[in-house]
Structure formats: C-alpha cells, structure tokens
Amino acid sequence: MLYTALTILSVLAAAYSQQVIEVPMNSNGKQYNIRFLASTPLAAVTREFCINNAESLGIVPLTEASLPACQQPVASHIQQYVQAALAKEPAAQEVVAIQLDIGQNKYDLRFHPTAESILAVSRDFCIRNRAALGIEPLTEQSLPGCQNPVVEYMRAAAIKSLEAQQPPAPKAAAVPAAPAAIQTVLTIANQQVQFEVQPTEASILQVSRDFCIRNQAALGIQPLTEQSLPGCQQPLVDALVQAVRADAASKQVAEVKVTIGDNQYLVRFRPAVEPVQQVARDFCITNAASLGLTQLTEQSLPGCQAPVAQYLAAQLQSL
C-alpha cells in the first residue's frame, strides 16, 4: 500500500496531531477497541496491541519472530478502517493550488486538502504525464516512485493551507517535564544486563514484561504464557523498583542547622551517598577558623568531628 493510514492522517497533522483515534476490531468472536494518538507510528500501535493481547489472540508464546504475523493483519485492519472513515468525510471547500517544477517543465495542480484528493490528484498527475516525466511504461510497481514525492509536496501545501484556516490556538498550560529515565545494571542468569527505565509503575511493568518476552528462550522459560510470565517478571520488577528507590534516595538532600557557640551553620548533604562521619569531618575542616580550631590536626580533629557526626545522625532520625 502506497501510504499507511497514519501517513494519510498526517495530512491533517498540524491541527489534529493529538487527535485520539478509536478502531474497533473483532477477532475470533472477541471484540477489541484500539485507541491511539494520530501521531503515533502504526508499528508502535500494533506492537503494543499484540503484546498486550497475546493470550486472548491465541498467539502465546509471542516472540520477536512471531510478532510480525500478528502486527501485519492488525495494521491492515486499521488502515482499511481509517481510510473508510476518511472517505465519509465531506469534501473540503477550500482548493489548494500549487506549481511543480520538474526539469524544464512546470505543472499546475489544484486539489482539496483531504487525503482522498491528494492521492487521486497525484496518481492522475503521474499517469497523465508519464511520457514527459520519462517513466513510461508506468506500472503499479513503478508508480510510487513518481507519486510519493508528489504526495509529500501536496501534503506540505495542504497542511499550510489548513494552518491558515485555523484560529490562533489558546496558550497551552505548562506540561510538567517527564521524569528522567534512570539506568541500572542487573545480573540475570549470570549476565550483566543494562536497563533504562522511567521511575513510574507503567514504565517498570512495560520494560520488565518486554524483557521476559524477548528473552524467554535464553532464560529457559519457553513457551512463555500469561500464567508463567509473573515468575520471570516479578523478580525483575522488584529489582527495578529497588534501583529506582536507590536513585531517588541518592538525590535527596538533607539540611541540618548546627549551632555552636554564637554561630549557626547550615549543613547540606545527601545522606544516601555521604556518610555523616565524612560530612562532619569536612564541616570541621571547612569551618575551623570560626570554630576556634586554629591549630586543627589529625589528632585534634576527632574532638570536633565526633560530636558533630553524632548530632547530624540524631537529626536525620528526626527528619
């Protein structure tokens, strides 16, 4: 097929890239509802659907080798459904006019900014001008070589036209930045494996599930079923949760006020990675002058370090 359903939909992408598409699908008497953003690649949509519904679709164990056999018919169904829905849309009244410069020739094209109009006009253009374009004889196999670049040019013009028709969009509220991903190395079956995961439940579950499915043969758990999956996934989830917690703890900063004589100090440190003994030692050395420790030596240092470390530890208990 010349263009996937999502590529066709991208004709309207400037204004509707966040549009949610819902595609119903019936498979072996079971009803599914596939929901995704118009901007999501079709391969990602079908991959997630097949993995999440492997058992009910009757394709367990699901492997990287067998995954395409599930994805392809689902992609075809989505393409057909979306194209049928687009065919029901009323034709746009706006007409877009463009000029193509190909070699020494100039061509004027007029079309509506819809997927159907773009595909029909570009196809007709290539067929009518095949001799001048030097692509004769033109076949269904060679047609995309002419039509694809024409479609892209028309698509860009259609988007520009649609943007001009849209009223100014209201300012969107600031979206909080996604949590930064962390990287951790786990030992699995005597192998060091690096994982990258966001500190969210959804990310941890997805990463652990994908790992078990992809590596079921190497892990000796093939065939992997929904019933046996937790035996692989749960220990991995526990280890990833522990890694996320350790990463979060390493970034937490404690602030402790220390009053010595007439002076007050604010000690800031990360308890997970900075032992109180080291923090106390650095504190005494850094503030030796104001503490009246003008002749501070390795022998006299413990007299300052020990009480400060004890005080810091006690304050951490109360935080």
XYZ file of C-alpha atoms in Angstrom:
319
model
C 0.000 0.000 0.000
C 1.350 3.400 -1.018
C 0.683 5.159 2.269
C -0.234 3.809 5.676
C -3.359 5.054 7.397
C -1.316 7.158 9.764
C 0.597 8.780 6.929
C -2.704 9.665 5.279
C -3.976 11.070 8.545
C -0.895 13.257 8.834
C -2.369 15.479 6.094
C -4.312 16.987 8.954
C -1.452 16.706 11.430
C -0.804 20.404 12.011
C -4.147 20.963 13.687
C -5.022 17.477 14.882
C -1.784 15.697 15.857
C -3.201 14.967 19.319
C -6.481 13.540 17.982
C -7.377 10.178 19.514
C -8.352 7.512 17.001
C -10.515 4.555 18.028
C -10.653 1.483 15.809
C -12.964 -1.423 16.737
C -11.772 -4.886 15.751
C -13.317 -8.345 16.007
C -11.032 -11.378 16.110
C -12.341 -14.909 16.629
C -15.553 -13.587 18.139
C -13.736 -11.278 20.571
C -14.198 -7.526 20.364
C -11.266 -5.134 20.794
C -11.070 -1.347 20.796
C -7.716 0.024 19.630
C -7.145 3.606 20.828
C -4.104 5.703 19.892
C -3.000 9.217 19.015
C -2.955 10.130 15.343
C 0.736 10.996 15.704
C 1.674 7.505 16.989
C 3.586 5.327 14.469
C 1.425 2.444 13.255
C 4.184 -0.070 14.050
C 4.156 1.031 17.724
C 0.355 0.787 17.902
C 0.221 -2.741 16.500
C 3.205 -3.930 18.562
C 1.657 -2.791 21.831
C -1.730 -4.277 20.888
C -0.254 -7.687 20.030
C 1.886 -7.876 23.181
C -0.943 -6.795 25.494
C -3.468 -9.178 23.916
C -1.236 -12.120 23.010
C -3.102 -14.638 25.162
C -6.637 -13.686 24.093
C -5.486 -13.641 20.454
C -4.148 -17.181 20.855
C -0.526 -16.367 19.957
C 1.268 -17.490 23.121
C 4.195 -17.766 23.239
C 4.718 -14.445 21.461
C 8.285 -13.884 20.259
C 10.051 -11.255 18.176
C 9.952 -13.753 15.320
C 6.194 -14.360 15.559
C 5.236 -10.765 16.385
C 5.055 -9.533 12.734
C 2.469 -12.222 11.918
C 0.187 -10.535 14.450
C 1.099 -6.937 13.605
C 0.522 -7.120 9.827
C -3.191 -8.071 9.813
C -3.884 -5.608 12.632
C -2.137 -2.845 10.653
C -4.160 -3.737 7.545
C -7.402 -3.579 9.534
C -6.502 -0.164 10.980
C -5.568 1.140 7.522
C -8.819 -0.027 5.960
C -10.939 1.286 8.826
C -9.302 4.723 8.840
C -9.463 5.060 5.061
C -13.154 4.113 5.104
C -13.770 6.737 7.796
C -11.889 9.349 5.789
C -13.975 8.521 2.717
C -17.097 9.536 4.635
C -15.729 12.995 5.436
C -17.361 15.857 3.497
C -15.078 17.304 0.840
C -13.337 20.471 1.887
C -14.482 23.598 0.057
C -11.002 25.094 0.105
C -8.967 24.444 -3.027
C -5.172 24.399 -2.824
C -3.201 25.411 -5.922
C 0.480 24.581 -6.285
C 3.075 24.581 -9.042
C 5.553 21.746 -9.522
C 8.896 22.418 -11.211
C 10.223 19.167 -12.690
C 13.147 19.517 -15.038
C 12.332 22.238 -17.545
C 8.582 21.802 -17.123
C 6.120 23.490 -14.780
C 2.882 21.801 -13.738
C -0.132 23.404 -12.044
C -2.109 21.214 -9.640
C -5.362 22.047 -7.855
C -6.792 19.826 -5.119
C -8.757 19.774 -1.886
C -6.690 19.385 1.326
C -8.009 15.865 2.006
C -6.276 12.519 1.859
C -8.522 11.263 -0.949
C -7.979 14.335 -3.111
C -4.206 14.275 -2.643
C -3.913 10.590 -3.538
C -6.255 10.849 -6.533
C -4.693 14.005 -7.995
C -1.099 12.791 -7.520
C -1.917 9.439 -9.134
C -3.657 11.110 -12.074
C -0.734 13.529 -12.476
C 1.807 10.707 -12.783
C -0.358 8.731 -15.215
C -1.123 11.716 -17.484
C 2.458 12.988 -17.570
C 4.345 9.694 -17.620
C 5.864 10.329 -21.041
C 7.107 13.848 -20.194
C 8.434 12.581 -16.867
C 10.336 9.754 -18.562
C 8.630 6.973 -16.619
C 6.921 5.136 -19.469
C 5.777 2.399 -19.297
C 4.240 3.200 -15.903
C 3.159 0.231 -13.775
C 1.657 -0.211 -10.328
C 5.135 -1.196 -9.155
C 6.860 1.914 -10.550
C 4.016 4.337 -9.755
C 5.084 5.015 -6.139
C 8.449 6.303 -7.376
C 6.573 9.162 -9.052
C 3.611 9.539 -6.708
C 5.344 9.545 -3.314
C 7.348 12.792 -3.754
C 4.317 14.489 -5.348
C 2.149 13.444 -2.365
C 4.730 14.814 0.079
C 4.804 18.171 -1.726
C 0.984 18.339 -1.845
C 0.753 17.254 1.792
C 3.017 20.118 2.909
C 0.881 22.576 0.937
C -2.327 21.125 2.430
C -1.017 21.461 5.972
C -0.003 25.065 5.319
C -3.480 25.767 3.939
C -5.196 24.167 6.935
C -2.989 26.100 9.353
C -4.030 29.360 7.702
C -7.700 28.462 8.244
C -7.307 27.636 11.943
C -7.939 30.333 14.582
C -4.998 31.036 16.883
C -4.746 28.240 19.401
C -5.053 29.191 23.089
C -1.865 29.021 25.055
C -1.472 25.566 26.476
C -0.857 25.099 30.148
C 2.696 24.211 31.011
C 3.195 20.446 30.932
C 5.460 19.115 33.655
C 8.590 17.514 32.312
C 8.573 13.733 32.183
C 10.635 12.118 34.934
C 14.180 11.453 33.830
C 14.977 7.852 32.951
C 17.475 6.004 35.107
C 19.933 3.349 34.006
C 20.806 0.348 36.105
C 22.663 -2.919 35.584
C 21.152 -6.162 36.896
C 22.672 -9.640 36.965
C 20.326 -12.086 35.244
C 21.339 -15.686 34.564
C 24.970 -14.749 35.308
C 24.827 -12.000 32.684
C 25.127 -8.255 33.253
C 22.083 -6.615 31.643
C 21.619 -2.846 31.394
C 18.104 -1.454 31.752
C 16.779 2.040 31.142
C 13.506 2.792 32.878
C 11.488 5.808 33.948
C 10.600 5.955 37.667
C 6.932 5.128 37.002
C 4.898 1.982 37.572
C 3.843 1.830 33.915
C 7.442 2.048 32.662
C 8.726 -0.592 35.079
C 5.945 -3.029 34.167
C 6.395 -2.488 30.422
C 10.203 -2.797 30.471
C 10.140 -5.958 32.604
C 7.373 -7.555 30.503
C 9.136 -6.833 27.203
C 12.418 -8.219 28.555
C 10.834 -11.521 29.594
C 9.008 -11.912 26.271
C 12.071 -11.086 24.156
C 14.453 -13.302 26.123
C 12.225 -16.253 27.014
C 14.366 -18.724 25.042
C 17.663 -17.554 26.567
C 16.104 -17.575 30.036
C 14.837 -21.135 29.563
C 11.175 -20.211 30.082
C 9.832 -21.001 26.641
C 6.967 -21.278 25.926
C 6.079 -18.216 27.984
C 2.405 -17.826 28.906
C 0.404 -15.251 30.834
C 0.394 -17.736 33.711
C 4.171 -18.262 33.735
C 5.106 -14.641 32.914
C 4.938 -13.363 36.545
C 7.609 -15.888 37.539
C 10.040 -14.031 35.289
C 8.598 -10.533 35.569
C 8.074 -10.135 39.334
C 11.745 -10.517 40.439
C 12.707 -8.079 37.692
C 10.043 -5.593 38.813
C 11.305 -5.842 42.418
C 14.892 -5.190 41.320
C 13.901 -2.228 39.133
C 11.779 -0.718 41.917
C 14.740 -1.045 44.284
C 17.004 0.642 41.710
C 14.511 3.499 41.269
C 14.241 3.990 45.028
C 18.023 3.947 45.419
C 18.373 6.524 42.648
C 15.751 8.756 44.288
C 17.385 8.391 47.701
C 20.799 9.300 46.280
C 19.375 12.632 45.119
C 17.654 13.596 48.369
C 19.374 16.452 50.177
C 19.155 16.888 53.948
C 19.525 20.287 55.604
C 20.602 20.380 59.242
C 21.118 23.542 61.311
C 24.094 23.301 63.653
C 24.557 25.871 66.432
C 27.979 26.090 68.075
C 28.525 28.960 70.488
C 27.219 32.133 68.899
C 27.496 30.751 65.380
C 24.844 28.924 63.385
C 25.674 26.757 60.380
C 23.524 25.107 57.720
C 24.894 21.717 56.688
C 23.535 20.346 53.413
C 24.400 16.805 52.275
C 22.962 13.667 50.644
C 22.625 11.017 53.352
C 22.391 8.110 50.888
C 25.845 8.741 49.428
C 27.615 10.951 52.010
C 28.294 9.296 55.406
C 27.788 11.600 58.398
C 31.360 10.935 59.559
C 32.740 12.341 56.305
C 30.284 15.272 56.348
C 31.283 16.064 59.945
C 34.984 15.873 59.079
C 34.547 18.251 56.109
C 32.473 20.582 58.300
C 35.175 20.825 60.962
C 37.969 21.411 58.473
C 35.999 23.989 56.441
C 34.871 25.967 59.497
C 37.975 25.515 61.652
C 38.612 29.253 61.943
C 35.100 30.248 63.095
C 35.055 27.241 65.432
C 38.263 28.469 67.082
C 40.224 25.441 65.918
C 43.220 27.369 64.623
C 45.626 24.521 65.300
C 43.459 21.713 63.843
C 45.413 18.470 63.331
C 44.560 14.859 62.652
C 44.958 14.255 66.388
C 42.604 17.067 67.439
C 40.102 16.615 64.587
C 38.078 13.806 66.258
C 37.268 16.183 69.150
C 35.195 18.254 66.671
C 34.183 15.506 64.253
C 32.660 13.023 66.705
C 30.054 15.323 68.338
C 29.126 16.891 65.003
C 28.631 13.449 63.415
C 26.568 12.326 66.394
C 24.381 15.444 66.158
C 23.864 15.029 62.386
C 22.892 11.372 62.821
C 20.369 12.282 65.527
C 18.840 15.000 63.352
C 18.488 12.583 60.423
C 16.483 10.267 62.657
C 14.000 13.048 63.338
C 13.588 14.120 59.687
